[in-house]
Amino acid sequence: MKKKAYIETYGCQMNVNDTEVIFSILADAGYERTEKMEEADLVMANTCSIRDNAEQRIWGRIEVFHQLRKAKPGLIVGIVGCMAERLKDKLLDTHKVDLVVGPDAYRSLPRLLDAIGPDSPQIDVFLSRDETYADITPVRTDRNGISAFISIMRGCNNVCSYCVVPYTRGAERSRDAASIVREACDVYQKGYKEVTLLGQNVDSYLWKSGTETVTFAGLLEKVAGIAPDLRVRFATSHPKDISDEVIYTMARHKNICKHIHLPVQSGSSRMLEIMRRKYDREWYLERVAKIREVMPDCGLTTDVIAGFCTETLQDHEDTLSLMETVGFDWAFMFAYSDRPGTLANRTMKDDVPADEKNRRLNEIIQLQNRKSLERYRAQIGRKVEVLIEGPSKRDPGMLCGRASNNMMCVFPAQGRSAGTYTEVEVTDCTSATLICK
Ligand code: 5AD
Ligand code: SF4
């Protein structure tokens, strides 16, 4: 009988994709996927280290796994992903997990699983300069069969002073363009209608083979050329690197969705400087102006950090005013969390008190809620094309799907089915959903 593996995934979409790669590697080691923790022979968490609270959740999950192991001796408990990289010793010594594997070492899982014994936990946290898992076909764990995520690069070469990712995921490397196009063709043939190309900084994607050099714009062009009814999305863009060429390529292809996630982090040039983002407020606003000049209907979303080291009230006001000026459709907003090992942690003081960080964060959230509502309201009366994803979560009698600009739409089913395109008219909205007919 086949052994069963259960994996919980935390953190970013990249991790969701990595879990799919892991299931593919585990299949070669004789494991099949289960969604029931109780019937598993191997339970793992694919973890995130981006903020302290992400890590705190995992310690709790490890306790739950240990309870399970008490009831089922021989059960293997594993921690993989960013926390495995960062906290290997603590995981093995204090928390007694059987398996610790970093983001670049998933290929060694079969070997490590073989070697595990009652008193011999196994670890591999080797960070690679070239691993991209290019040849591994992920076992898709999404259930809708419509939208697939494809990793196009791994790691990150930026040194944003607050960020732990370069330490947990290593240096940036791009994946063979041909293998990306092959994977996109393959999911299209399996009936998928949307692919999202994933990387920490997609704009610095670069693949050289023989005389051919493929930039991110070139890759977009290739993937968009697979089929007119295959939508293409991507994340994440970096304001310092997003090129006119990428913007014009998006505009040229109807099937490249008009949405850019462009993390700003702060609206203060002084903060951006010490965050080492390598752009300033003016540069960011110019990129937004260019995007809107070429694609007036392009959706824009962002990430914002409140209360980074030395942030003054004036810096905070600058963030609010930038958000007011740009008018993002949506934003992910965070209080700064000091991460061991980062440049900020080593060289700066985390000097904005927690309650002040949260006060600023709440101001940011309130402003964004107002802006989101404005942006969604502006869609009322428009006709938009949506790719139907399935029944709406709130009202199973309705269908839902995204517009090109990434806004979620709900509308009456009227005999339509998931995986097809339909045009709807926006009649009403909330700050996160367009209600359509
Ligand atoms: N504290 C708070 N937010 C962070 N992010 C990254 N590092 C930190 C940190 N130390 C946020 C950034 C990034 C998003 C993925 O997480 O906004 O864009
Ligand atoms: Fe993803 Fe960053 Fe979290 Fe790692 S630390 S899982 S790269 S969000």
mmCIF file with all atom_site columns, N, CA and C in Angstrom, residues 158-162 238 240 270-279 308 343 347-348:
data_model
loop_
_atom_site.group_PDB
_atom_site.id
_atom_site.type_symbol
_atom_site.label_atom_id
_atom_site.label_alt_id
_atom_site.label_comp_id
_atom_site.label_asym_id
_atom_site.label_entity_id
_atom_site.label_seq_id
_atom_site.pdbx_PDB_ins_code
_atom_site.Cartn_x
_atom_site.Cartn_y
_atom_site.Cartn_z
_atom_site.occupancy
_atom_site.B_iso_or_equiv
_atom_site.pdbx_formal_charge
_atom_site.auth_seq_id
_atom_site.auth_comp_id
_atom_site.auth_asym_id
_atom_site.auth_atom_id
_atom_site.pdbx_PDB_model_num
ATOM 1  N N  . ASN A 1 158 ? 17.839 41.189 -4.046  1.00 0.00 ? 158 ASN A N  1
ATOM 2  C CA . ASN A 1 158 ? 17.727 42.514 -3.453  1.00 0.00 ? 158 ASN A CA 1
ATOM 3  C C  . ASN A 1 158 ? 18.081 42.397 -1.977  1.00 0.00 ? 158 ASN A C  1
ATOM 4  N N  . VAL A 1 159 ? 18.488 43.527 -1.437  1.00 0.00 ? 159 VAL A N  1
ATOM 5  C CA . VAL A 1 159 ? 18.816 43.485 -0.009  1.00 0.00 ? 159 VAL A CA 1
ATOM 6  C C  . VAL A 1 159 ? 17.959 44.494 0.735   1.00 0.00 ? 159 VAL A C  1
ATOM 7  N N  . CYS A 1 160 ? 16.641 44.388 0.573   1.00 0.00 ? 160 CYS A N  1
ATOM 8  C CA . CYS A 1 160 ? 15.751 45.251 1.338   1.00 0.00 ? 160 CYS A CA 1
ATOM 9  C C  . CYS A 1 160 ? 16.103 45.000 2.804   1.00 0.00 ? 160 CYS A C  1
ATOM 10 N N  . SER A 1 161 ? 16.309 46.078 3.532   1.00 0.00 ? 161 SER A N  1
ATOM 11 C CA . SER A 1 161 ? 16.945 45.911 4.838   1.00 0.00 ? 161 SER A CA 1
ATOM 12 C C  . SER A 1 161 ? 16.046 45.222 5.865   1.00 0.00 ? 161 SER A C  1
ATOM 13 N N  . TYR A 1 162 ? 14.718 45.165 5.618   1.00 0.00 ? 162 TYR A N  1
ATOM 14 C CA . TYR A 1 162 ? 13.794 44.557 6.574   1.00 0.00 ? 162 TYR A CA 1
ATOM 15 C C  . TYR A 1 162 ? 13.546 43.074 6.289   1.00 0.00 ? 162 TYR A C  1
ATOM 16 N N  . HIS A 1 238 ? 8.844  44.655 -9.202  1.00 0.00 ? 238 HIS A N  1
ATOM 17 C CA . HIS A 1 238 ? 9.611  45.564 -8.345  1.00 0.00 ? 238 HIS A CA 1
ATOM 18 C C  . HIS A 1 238 ? 9.633  46.945 -8.999  1.00 0.00 ? 238 HIS A C  1
ATOM 19 N N  . LYS A 1 240 ? 11.641 49.309 -8.959  1.00 0.00 ? 240 LYS A N  1
ATOM 20 C CA . LYS A 1 240 ? 12.907 49.772 -9.544  1.00 0.00 ? 240 LYS A CA 1
ATOM 21 C C  . LYS A 1 240 ? 13.171 49.099 -10.890 1.00 0.00 ? 240 LYS A C  1
ATOM 22 N N  . ARG A 1 270 ? 12.878 59.084 2.274   1.00 0.00 ? 270 ARG A N  1
ATOM 23 C CA . ARG A 1 270 ? 13.875 58.812 3.302   1.00 0.00 ? 270 ARG A CA 1
ATOM 24 C C  . ARG A 1 270 ? 13.762 57.357 3.792   1.00 0.00 ? 270 ARG A C  1
ATOM 25 N N  . MET A 1 271 ? 12.531 56.894 4.005   1.00 0.00 ? 271 MET A N  1
ATOM 26 C CA . MET A 1 271 ? 12.346 55.504 4.434   1.00 0.00 ? 271 MET A CA 1
ATOM 27 C C  . MET A 1 271 ? 12.768 54.535 3.336   1.00 0.00 ? 271 MET A C  1
ATOM 28 N N  . LEU A 1 272 ? 12.421 54.861 2.102   1.00 0.00 ? 272 LEU A N  1
ATOM 29 C CA . LEU A 1 272 ? 12.765 53.965 0.988   1.00 0.00 ? 272 LEU A CA 1
ATOM 30 C C  . LEU A 1 272 ? 14.279 53.803 0.882   1.00 0.00 ? 272 LEU A C  1
ATOM 31 N N  . GLU A 1 273 ? 14.974 54.904 1.178   1.00 0.00 ? 273 GLU A N  1
ATOM 32 C CA . GLU A 1 273 ? 16.441 54.862 1.159   1.00 0.00 ? 273 GLU A CA 1
ATOM 33 C C  . GLU A 1 273 ? 16.970 53.883 2.226   1.00 0.00 ? 273 GLU A C  1
ATOM 34 N N  . ILE A 1 274 ? 16.464 54.000 3.452   1.00 0.00 ? 274 ILE A N  1
ATOM 35 C CA . ILE A 1 274 ? 17.028 53.106 4.479   1.00 0.00 ? 274 ILE A CA 1
ATOM 36 C C  . ILE A 1 274 ? 16.433 51.697 4.399   1.00 0.00 ? 274 ILE A C  1
ATOM 37 N N  . MET A 1 275 ? 15.316 51.573 3.696   1.00 0.00 ? 275 MET A N  1
ATOM 38 C CA . MET A 1 275 ? 14.816 50.223 3.394   1.00 0.00 ? 275 MET A CA 1
ATOM 39 C C  . MET A 1 275 ? 15.625 49.584 2.268   1.00 0.00 ? 275 MET A C  1
ATOM 40 N N  . ARG A 1 276 ? 16.473 50.398 1.612   1.00 0.00 ? 276 ARG A N  1
ATOM 41 C CA . ARG A 1 276 ? 17.283 49.950 0.463   1.00 0.00 ? 276 ARG A CA 1
ATOM 42 C C  . ARG A 1 276 ? 16.434 49.454 -0.704  1.00 0.00 ? 276 ARG A C  1
ATOM 43 N N  . ARG A 1 277 ? 15.378 50.195 -0.972  1.00 0.00 ? 277 ARG A N  1
ATOM 44 C CA . ARG A 1 277 ? 14.494 49.793 -2.067  1.00 0.00 ? 277 ARG A CA 1
ATOM 45 C C  . ARG A 1 277 ? 15.024 50.248 -3.431  1.00 0.00 ? 277 ARG A C  1
ATOM 46 N N  . LYS A 1 278 ? 15.958 51.170 -3.439  1.00 0.00 ? 278 LYS A N  1
ATOM 47 C CA . LYS A 1 278 ? 16.613 51.642 -4.661  1.00 0.00 ? 278 LYS A CA 1
ATOM 48 C C  . LYS A 1 278 ? 15.687 52.396 -5.627  1.00 0.00 ? 278 LYS A C  1
ATOM 49 N N  . TYR A 1 279 ? 14.609 52.975 -5.087  1.00 0.00 ? 279 TYR A N  1
ATOM 50 C CA . TYR A 1 279 ? 13.820 53.947 -5.829  1.00 0.00 ? 279 TYR A CA 1
ATOM 51 C C  . TYR A 1 279 ? 13.316 54.949 -4.808  1.00 0.00 ? 279 TYR A C  1
ATOM 52 N N  . PHE A 1 308 ? 8.474  51.217 10.232  1.00 0.00 ? 308 PHE A N  1
ATOM 53 C CA . PHE A 1 308 ? 9.859  50.746 10.077  1.00 0.00 ? 308 PHE A CA 1
ATOM 54 C C  . PHE A 1 308 ? 10.787 51.639 10.910  1.00 0.00 ? 308 PHE A C  1
ATOM 55 N N  . LEU A 1 343 ? 19.535 43.177 7.603   1.00 0.00 ? 343 LEU A N  1
ATOM 56 C CA . LEU A 1 343 ? 20.372 44.363 7.751   1.00 0.00 ? 343 LEU A CA 1
ATOM 57 C C  . LEU A 1 343 ? 19.793 45.313 8.808   1.00 0.00 ? 343 LEU A C  1
ATOM 58 N N  . THR A 1 347 ? 21.732 46.576 12.092  1.00 0.00 ? 347 THR A N  1
ATOM 59 C CA . THR A 1 347 ? 22.310 47.921 12.105  1.00 0.00 ? 347 THR A CA 1
ATOM 60 C C  . THR A 1 347 ? 21.358 49.026 12.555  1.00 0.00 ? 347 THR A C  1
ATOM 61 N N  . MET A 1 348 ? 20.074 48.718 12.755  1.00 0.00 ? 348 MET A N  1
ATOM 62 C CA . MET A 1 348 ? 19.145 49.786 13.125  1.00 0.00 ? 348 MET A CA 1
ATOM 63 C C  . MET A 1 348 ? 18.358 49.394 14.364  1.00 0.00 ? 348 MET A C  1
#
